[in-house]
CSV table of C-alpha atoms in Angstrom, one decimal:
chain,number,residue,atom,x,y,z
Z,1,UNK,CA,-5.5,6.7,-13.0
Z,2,UNK,CA,-2.9,5.5,-15.5
Z,3,UNK,CA,-1.1,2.3,-14.6
Z,4,UNK,CA,2.2,3.6,-16.0
Z,5,UNK,CA,2.3,6.4,-13.5
Z,6,UNK,CA,2.3,4.2,-10.5
Z,7,UNK,CA,5.5,2.7,-9.3
Z,8,UNK,CA,3.9,-0.4,-7.8
Z,9,UNK,CA,7.1,-2.1,-6.9
Z,10,UNK,CA,8.5,0.9,-4.9
Z,11,UNK,CA,5.2,1.3,-3.0
Z,12,UNK,CA,4.9,-2.3,-2.0
Z,13,UNK,CA,8.6,-2.7,-1.2
Z,14,UNK,CA,8.5,0.4,1.1
Z,15,UNK,CA,5.3,-0.9,2.8
Z,16,UNK,CA,6.5,-4.4,3.3
Z,17,UNK,CA,10.1,-3.6,4.3
Z,18,UNK,CA,8.8,-1.2,6.9
Z,19,UNK,CA,6.2,-3.5,8.3
Z,20,UNK,CA,7.5,-6.9,7.3
Z,21,UNK,CA,6.7,-8.7,10.6
Z,22,UNK,CA,3.2,-7.2,10.6
Z,23,UNK,CA,2.7,-8.5,7.0
Z,24,UNK,CA,3.7,-12.0,7.9
Z,25,UNK,CA,1.5,-12.0,11.1
Z,26,UNK,CA,-1.5,-10.7,9.2
Z,27,UNK,CA,-1.6,-13.2,6.4
Z,28,UNK,CA,0.5,-16.1,7.6
Z,29,UNK,CA,0.3,-16.4,11.4
Z,30,UNK,CA,1.5,-20.0,11.3
Z,31,UNK,CA,4.7,-18.8,9.5
Z,32,UNK,CA,5.1,-16.0,12.0
Z,33,UNK,CA,5.5,-18.5,14.8
Z,34,UNK,CA,8.5,-20.1,13.0
Z,35,UNK,CA,10.5,-16.9,12.3
Z,36,UNK,CA,13.0,-15.2,14.6
Z,37,UNK,CA,12.4,-11.5,13.8
Z,38,UNK,CA,15.4,-10.5,15.8
Z,39,UNK,CA,17.4,-11.8,12.8
Z,40,UNK,CA,16.0,-9.8,9.9
Z,41,UNK,CA,17.8,-8.1,7.0
Z,42,UNK,CA,16.8,-7.1,3.5
Z,43,UNK,CA,19.2,-8.2,0.9
Z,44,UNK,CA,20.2,-6.1,-2.1
Z,45,UNK,CA,18.1,-6.4,-5.3
Z,46,UNK,CA,18.6,-9.7,-7.2
Z,47,UNK,CA,18.3,-9.7,-11.0
Z,48,UNK,CA,17.5,-13.1,-12.5
Z,49,UNK,CA,18.1,-13.8,-16.2
Z,50,UNK,CA,15.8,-16.2,-18.0
Z,51,UNK,CA,18.0,-17.2,-20.9
Z,52,UNK,CA,15.4,-19.3,-22.7
Z,53,UNK,CA,12.8,-16.5,-22.7
Z,54,UNK,CA,15.4,-13.8,-23.1
Z,55,UNK,CA,14.1,-11.8,-20.1
Z,56,UNK,CA,15.4,-10.3,-16.9
Z,57,UNK,CA,13.3,-10.4,-13.7
Z,58,UNK,CA,13.9,-8.5,-10.5
Z,59,UNK,CA,13.1,-10.2,-7.2
Z,60,UNK,CA,10.9,-7.7,-5.4
Z,61,UNK,CA,11.8,-8.5,-1.8
Z,62,UNK,CA,14.5,-10.9,-0.5
Z,63,UNK,CA,14.6,-11.2,3.3
Z,64,UNK,CA,17.3,-13.0,5.3
Z,65,UNK,CA,16.1,-14.4,8.6
Z,66,UNK,CA,16.2,-17.4,10.8
Z,67,UNK,CA,13.6,-20.1,10.4
Z,68,UNK,CA,13.5,-22.3,13.6
Z,69,UNK,CA,17.0,-21.3,14.4
Z,70,UNK,CA,18.4,-22.1,11.0
Z,71,UNK,CA,19.4,-19.5,8.5
Z,72,UNK,CA,16.8,-19.0,5.8
Z,73,UNK,CA,15.4,-16.7,3.2
Z,74,UNK,CA,11.9,-15.4,2.4
Z,75,UNK,CA,11.3,-14.3,-1.2
Z,76,UNK,CA,8.3,-12.1,-1.9
Z,77,UNK,CA,7.1,-11.5,-5.4
Z,78,UNK,CA,4.4,-8.9,-6.1
Z,79,UNK,CA,2.4,-9.5,-9.3
Z,80,UNK,CA,0.7,-6.4,-10.7
Z,81,UNK,CA,-0.1,-7.5,-14.2
Z,82,UNK,CA,-3.8,-8.0,-14.8
Z,83,UNK,CA,-3.6,-10.3,-17.8
Z,84,UNK,CA,-3.5,-14.1,-17.3
Z,85,UNK,CA,0.0,-15.6,-17.3
Z,86,UNK,CA,-0.1,-19.4,-17.7
Z,87,UNK,CA,3.6,-19.5,-16.9
Z,88,UNK,CA,3.5,-17.6,-13.6
Z,89,UNK,CA,4.0,-20.6,-11.3
Z,90,UNK,CA,6.8,-21.8,-13.5
Z,91,UNK,CA,8.4,-18.3,-13.1
Z,92,UNK,CA,8.1,-18.6,-9.4
Z,93,UNK,CA,9.9,-21.9,-9.5
Z,94,UNK,CA,12.7,-20.4,-11.6
Z,95,UNK,CA,13.1,-17.5,-9.0
Z,96,UNK,CA,13.3,-20.1,-6.3
Z,97,UNK,CA,15.7,-22.4,-8.0
Z,98,UNK,CA,18.1,-19.6,-9.0
Z,99,UNK,CA,18.1,-18.2,-5.5
Z,100,UNK,CA,18.6,-21.7,-4.0
Z,101,UNK,CA,21.5,-22.3,-6.3
Z,102,UNK,CA,23.2,-19.1,-5.2
Z,103,UNK,CA,22.4,-19.1,-1.4
Z,104,UNK,CA,22.0,-22.9,-0.7
Z,105,UNK,CA,19.6,-22.5,2.2
Z,106,UNK,CA,15.9,-22.9,2.9
Z,107,UNK,CA,13.8,-20.4,1.1
Z,108,UNK,CA,10.1,-19.6,1.7
Z,109,UNK,CA,8.4,-18.2,-1.5
Z,110,UNK,CA,5.4,-15.9,-1.3
Z,111,UNK,CA,3.4,-14.3,-4.2
Z,112,UNK,CA,1.2,-11.3,-3.7
Z,113,UNK,CA,-1.4,-10.7,-6.5
Z,114,UNK,CA,-2.2,-7.0,-6.3
Z,115,UNK,CA,-4.3,-6.3,-9.4
Z,116,UNK,CA,-8.1,-5.7,-9.4
Z,117,UNK,CA,-9.2,-8.7,-11.3
Z,118,UNK,CA,-10.7,-11.7,-9.4
Z,119,UNK,CA,-9.6,-15.2,-10.5
Z,120,UNK,CA,-8.0,-18.3,-9.2
Z,121,UNK,CA,-4.3,-18.0,-9.2
Z,122,UNK,CA,-1.9,-21.0,-9.0
Z,123,UNK,CA,0.1,-21.8,-5.9
Z,124,UNK,CA,2.2,-24.7,-7.2
Z,125,UNK,CA,4.2,-25.9,-10.2
Z,126,UNK,CA,4.3,-29.6,-11.0
Z,127,UNK,CA,6.4,-31.7,-13.3
Z,128,UNK,CA,5.0,-35.2,-13.4
Z,129,UNK,CA,4.6,-38.4,-15.4
Z,130,UNK,CA,2.0,-41.1,-15.0
Z,131,UNK,CA,4.5,-43.1,-13.1
Z,132,UNK,CA,6.4,-40.4,-11.2
Z,133,UNK,CA,6.0,-36.9,-9.8
Z,134,UNK,CA,9.4,-35.3,-10.4
Z,135,UNK,CA,8.6,-31.9,-8.9
Z,136,UNK,CA,5.8,-30.5,-6.7
Z,137,UNK,CA,6.8,-26.9,-6.0
Z,138,UNK,CA,4.5,-24.9,-3.8
Z,139,UNK,CA,4.4,-21.3,-2.6
Z,140,UNK,CA,2.2,-19.1,-0.4
Z,141,UNK,CA,-0.1,-16.6,-2.0
Z,142,UNK,CA,-2.1,-13.5,-1.1
Z,143,UNK,CA,-4.9,-12.5,-3.6
Z,144,UNK,CA,-5.8,-9.0,-2.4
Z,145,UNK,CA,-8.9,-8.5,-4.6
Z,146,UNK,CA,-10.5,-11.6,-3.1
Z,147,UNK,CA,-10.1,-10.4,0.5
Z,148,UNK,CA,-13.2,-9.1,2.3
Z,149,UNK,CA,-12.1,-5.7,3.5
Z,150,UNK,CA,-14.6,-5.5,6.4
Z,151,UNK,CA,-12.9,-8.5,8.0
Z,152,UNK,CA,-9.5,-6.6,8.1
Z,153,UNK,CA,-10.7,-3.4,9.8
Z,154,UNK,CA,-10.8,-5.4,13.1
Z,155,UNK,CA,-7.0,-5.8,12.9
Z,156,UNK,CA,-4.8,-3.2,14.5
Z,157,UNK,CA,-2.2,-3.9,11.8
Z,158,UNK,CA,-0.6,-1.1,9.6
Z,159,UNK,CA,-0.4,-3.5,6.6
Z,160,UNK,CA,-4.1,-4.3,6.8
Z,161,UNK,CA,-4.9,-0.5,7.0
Z,162,UNK,CA,-2.8,0.3,3.8
Z,163,UNK,CA,-4.1,-2.8,1.8
Z,164,UNK,CA,-7.7,-1.9,2.4
Z,165,UNK,CA,-7.2,0.2,-0.7
Z,166,UNK,CA,-6.5,-3.0,-2.8
Z,167,UNK,CA,-9.1,-5.4,-1.3
Z,168,UNK,CA,-12.5,-6.3,-2.7
Z,169,UNK,CA,-14.7,-3.3,-2.3
Z,170,UNK,CA,-17.1,-1.8,-4.8
Z,171,UNK,CA,-17.5,1.9,-5.9
Z,172,UNK,CA,-20.4,2.5,-3.4
Z,173,UNK,CA,-18.2,1.4,-0.5
Z,174,UNK,CA,-15.2,3.7,-1.2
Z,175,UNK,CA,-16.2,6.4,1.3
Z,176,UNK,CA,-16.7,3.8,4.0
Z,177,UNK,CA,-13.4,2.1,3.2
Z,178,UNK,CA,-11.5,5.4,3.6
Z,179,UNK,CA,-13.4,6.2,6.8
Z,180,UNK,CA,-12.4,2.8,8.3
Z,181,UNK,CA,-8.8,3.3,7.1
Z,182,UNK,CA,-8.7,6.7,9.0
Z,183,UNK,CA,-10.1,5.1,12.1
Z,184,UNK,CA,-7.4,2.4,12.0
Z,185,UNK,CA,-4.7,5.0,11.5
Z,186,UNK,CA,-5.9,6.8,14.6
Z,187,UNK,CA,-5.9,3.6,16.7
Z,188,UNK,CA,-2.4,2.6,15.5
Z,189,UNK,CA,-0.8,5.8,16.9
Z,190,UNK,CA,2.2,5.6,14.6
Z,191,UNK,CA,5.0,8.1,14.3
Z,192,UNK,CA,4.5,10.7,11.5
Z,193,UNK,CA,6.9,9.1,9.0
Z,194,UNK,CA,5.1,5.7,9.2
Z,195,UNK,CA,1.7,7.4,9.2
Z,196,UNK,CA,2.6,9.3,6.0
Z,197,UNK,CA,3.8,6.1,4.4
Z,198,UNK,CA,0.4,4.4,5.0
Z,199,UNK,CA,-1.6,7.4,4.0
Z,200,UNK,CA,0.4,7.8,0.8
Z,201,UNK,CA,0.0,4.1,-0.1
Z,202,UNK,CA,-3.7,4.2,0.5
Z,203,UNK,CA,-4.4,7.4,-1.4
Z,204,UNK,CA,-2.5,6.1,-4.4
Z,205,UNK,CA,-5.0,3.3,-4.9
Z,206,UNK,CA,-8.1,4.7,-3.4
Z,207,UNK,CA,-8.8,8.4,-4.1
Z,208,UNK,CA,-12.2,10.0,-3.5
Z,209,UNK,CA,-13.8,12.6,-5.6
Z,210,UNK,CA,-14.6,16.0,-4.1
Z,211,UNK,CA,-18.2,15.0,-3.6
Z,212,UNK,CA,-17.1,11.8,-1.8
Z,213,UNK,CA,-14.7,13.7,0.4
Z,214,UNK,CA,-17.7,15.9,1.5
Z,215,UNK,CA,-19.7,12.7,2.3
Z,216,UNK,CA,-16.7,11.3,4.3
Z,217,UNK,CA,-16.5,14.4,6.5
Z,218,UNK,CA,-20.3,14.2,7.1
Z,219,UNK,CA,-19.9,10.6,8.2
Z,220,UNK,CA,-16.9,11.4,10.4
Z,221,UNK,CA,-19.1,14.0,12.3
Z,222,UNK,CA,-21.5,11.2,13.3
Z,223,UNK,CA,-18.7,9.3,15.1
Z,224,UNK,CA,-18.2,9.4,18.8
Z,225,UNK,CA,-16.9,12.9,19.7
Z,226,UNK,CA,-13.3,12.0,20.7
Z,227,UNK,CA,-12.8,9.7,17.8
Z,228,UNK,CA,-14.3,12.1,15.3
Z,229,UNK,CA,-12.0,14.9,16.6
Z,230,UNK,CA,-8.9,12.7,16.1
Z,231,UNK,CA,-10.0,11.5,12.6
Z,232,UNK,CA,-10.8,15.1,11.5
Z,233,UNK,CA,-7.4,16.2,12.9
Z,234,UNK,CA,-5.8,13.6,10.7
Z,235,UNK,CA,-7.7,14.7,7.6
Z,236,UNK,CA,-6.9,18.4,8.2
Z,237,UNK,CA,-3.2,17.5,8.8
Z,238,UNK,CA,-2.9,15.8,5.4
Z,239,UNK,CA,-4.9,18.5,3.7
Z,240,UNK,CA,-2.4,21.0,5.2
Z,241,UNK,CA,0.5,18.9,3.8
Z,242,UNK,CA,-1.1,19.0,0.4
Z,243,UNK,CA,-1.6,22.7,0.8
Z,244,UNK,CA,2.1,23.2,1.6
Z,245,UNK,CA,3.0,21.3,-1.5
Z,246,UNK,CA,0.7,23.4,-3.6
Z,247,UNK,CA,2.2,26.5,-2.1
Z,248,UNK,CA,5.7,25.3,-2.9
Z,249,UNK,CA,4.7,24.7,-6.6
Z,250,UNK,CA,3.1,28.1,-6.6
Z,251,UNK,CA,6.3,29.6,-5.3
Z,252,UNK,CA,8.3,27.9,-8.0
Z,253,UNK,CA,6.1,29.3,-10.7
Z,254,UNK,CA,6.1,32.6,-8.9
Z,255,UNK,CA,9.8,33.0,-9.1
Z,256,UNK,CA,9.3,33.9,-12.8
Z,257,UNK,CA,6.4,36.3,-12.3
Z,258,UNK,CA,6.8,37.5,-8.8
Z,259,UNK,CA,7.1,35.3,-5.7
Z,260,UNK,CA,4.3,37.0,-3.7
Z,261,UNK,CA,1.8,36.7,-6.6
Z,262,UNK,CA,2.6,33.0,-7.0
Z,263,UNK,CA,2.1,32.3,-3.2
Z,264,UNK,CA,-1.2,34.2,-3.2
Z,265,UNK,CA,-2.5,32.3,-6.2
Z,266,UNK,CA,-1.4,29.0,-4.5
Z,267,UNK,CA,-3.3,29.9,-1.3
Z,268,UNK,CA,-6.4,30.8,-3.3
Z,269,UNK,CA,-6.3,27.5,-5.3
Z,270,UNK,CA,-5.9,25.5,-2.1
Z,271,UNK,CA,-8.7,27.4,-0.4
Z,272,UNK,CA,-11.0,26.7,-3.3
Z,273,UNK,CA,-10.2,23.0,-3.1
Z,274,UNK,CA,-10.8,22.9,0.6
Z,275,UNK,CA,-14.2,24.6,0.2
Z,276,UNK,CA,-15.2,22.1,-2.4
Z,277,UNK,CA,-14.3,19.3,0.1
Z,278,UNK,CA,-16.5,20.8,2.8
Z,279,UNK,CA,-14.0,22.6,5.1
Z,280,UNK,CA,-15.3,25.5,7.0
Z,281,UNK,CA,-14.0,29.1,6.5
Z,282,UNK,CA,-12.3,29.2,10.0
Z,283,UNK,CA,-10.2,26.1,9.3
Z,284,UNK,CA,-9.2,27.4,5.9
Z,285,UNK,CA,-8.2,30.7,7.4
Z,286,UNK,CA,-6.1,29.0,10.0
Z,287,UNK,CA,-4.3,26.8,7.5
Z,288,UNK,CA,-3.8,29.4,4.6
Z,289,UNK,CA,-3.7,32.7,6.4
Z,290,UNK,CA,-6.2,34.1,3.9
Z,291,UNK,CA,-8.7,36.7,5.3
Z,292,UNK,CA,-12.1,35.3,6.1
Z,293,UNK,CA,-13.7,37.9,3.8
Z,294,UNK,CA,-11.6,36.5,0.9
Z,295,UNK,CA,-12.6,33.0,1.7
Z,296,UNK,CA,-16.3,33.9,1.8
Z,297,UNK,CA,-15.9,35.5,-1.7
Z,298,UNK,CA,-14.5,32.2,-3.0
Z,299,UNK,CA,-17.7,30.3,-2.0
Z,300,UNK,CA,-19.8,29.2,-5.1
């Protein structure tokens, strides 16, 4: 998947602004105790200019809250670039100092490293002489690729569920990671909008092949009956949403060559994809409205 096609900033901002308290509780429980989440607002985007480097940087997330009863800010920077930046900690300090200059209140800085590479990232910026430490700036960090994903499936936390897709799993574990994500989603019992947000985030970063999707469904069938039914219902629900999008595209194309023909082609295309992913004919008939005979003919 091409890096340029993914709007990382938008995805992470949407996830963290929707589940900000859950994010803090998951990674920084000691910080969570100090924040009054009744006072929480997301400030407008800040653009900081680095005159020396001739660059402009946007602050990913700036949250106004109360820290121990006193007004404060939390700044979250999400780092997606996979190449090593020796100046990253310096850049974090510049973000902090510019924001402090403007707002003049306590600021808690957090950096999230979301790329796939594994390495030791800085969490401080120091200016020192042999005789004096002038500056010792520190910030909190989350290095997603270093996190053991199996540890986080025990958390009934929506941020943990979404970020399984960015944690340290290998190719052989992808099917199991998605299975555990779906189980977490079922346990969370979120409203449809928030559920779709998590599903969309997860699928952006961890997408299974058709063969892996078949393996996933086979593994779901081995779960306890009630849980398996709920997980399969979730899978079918999102397949149906994908089908509806496919039908909409088919209808748009069909406007030029006949709407009915376009809709029929869209249904057939969706049915073929669902067959390849292991869906049975009755389920496909229910979702697409295609005759069972037609669905049988589509089987390889």
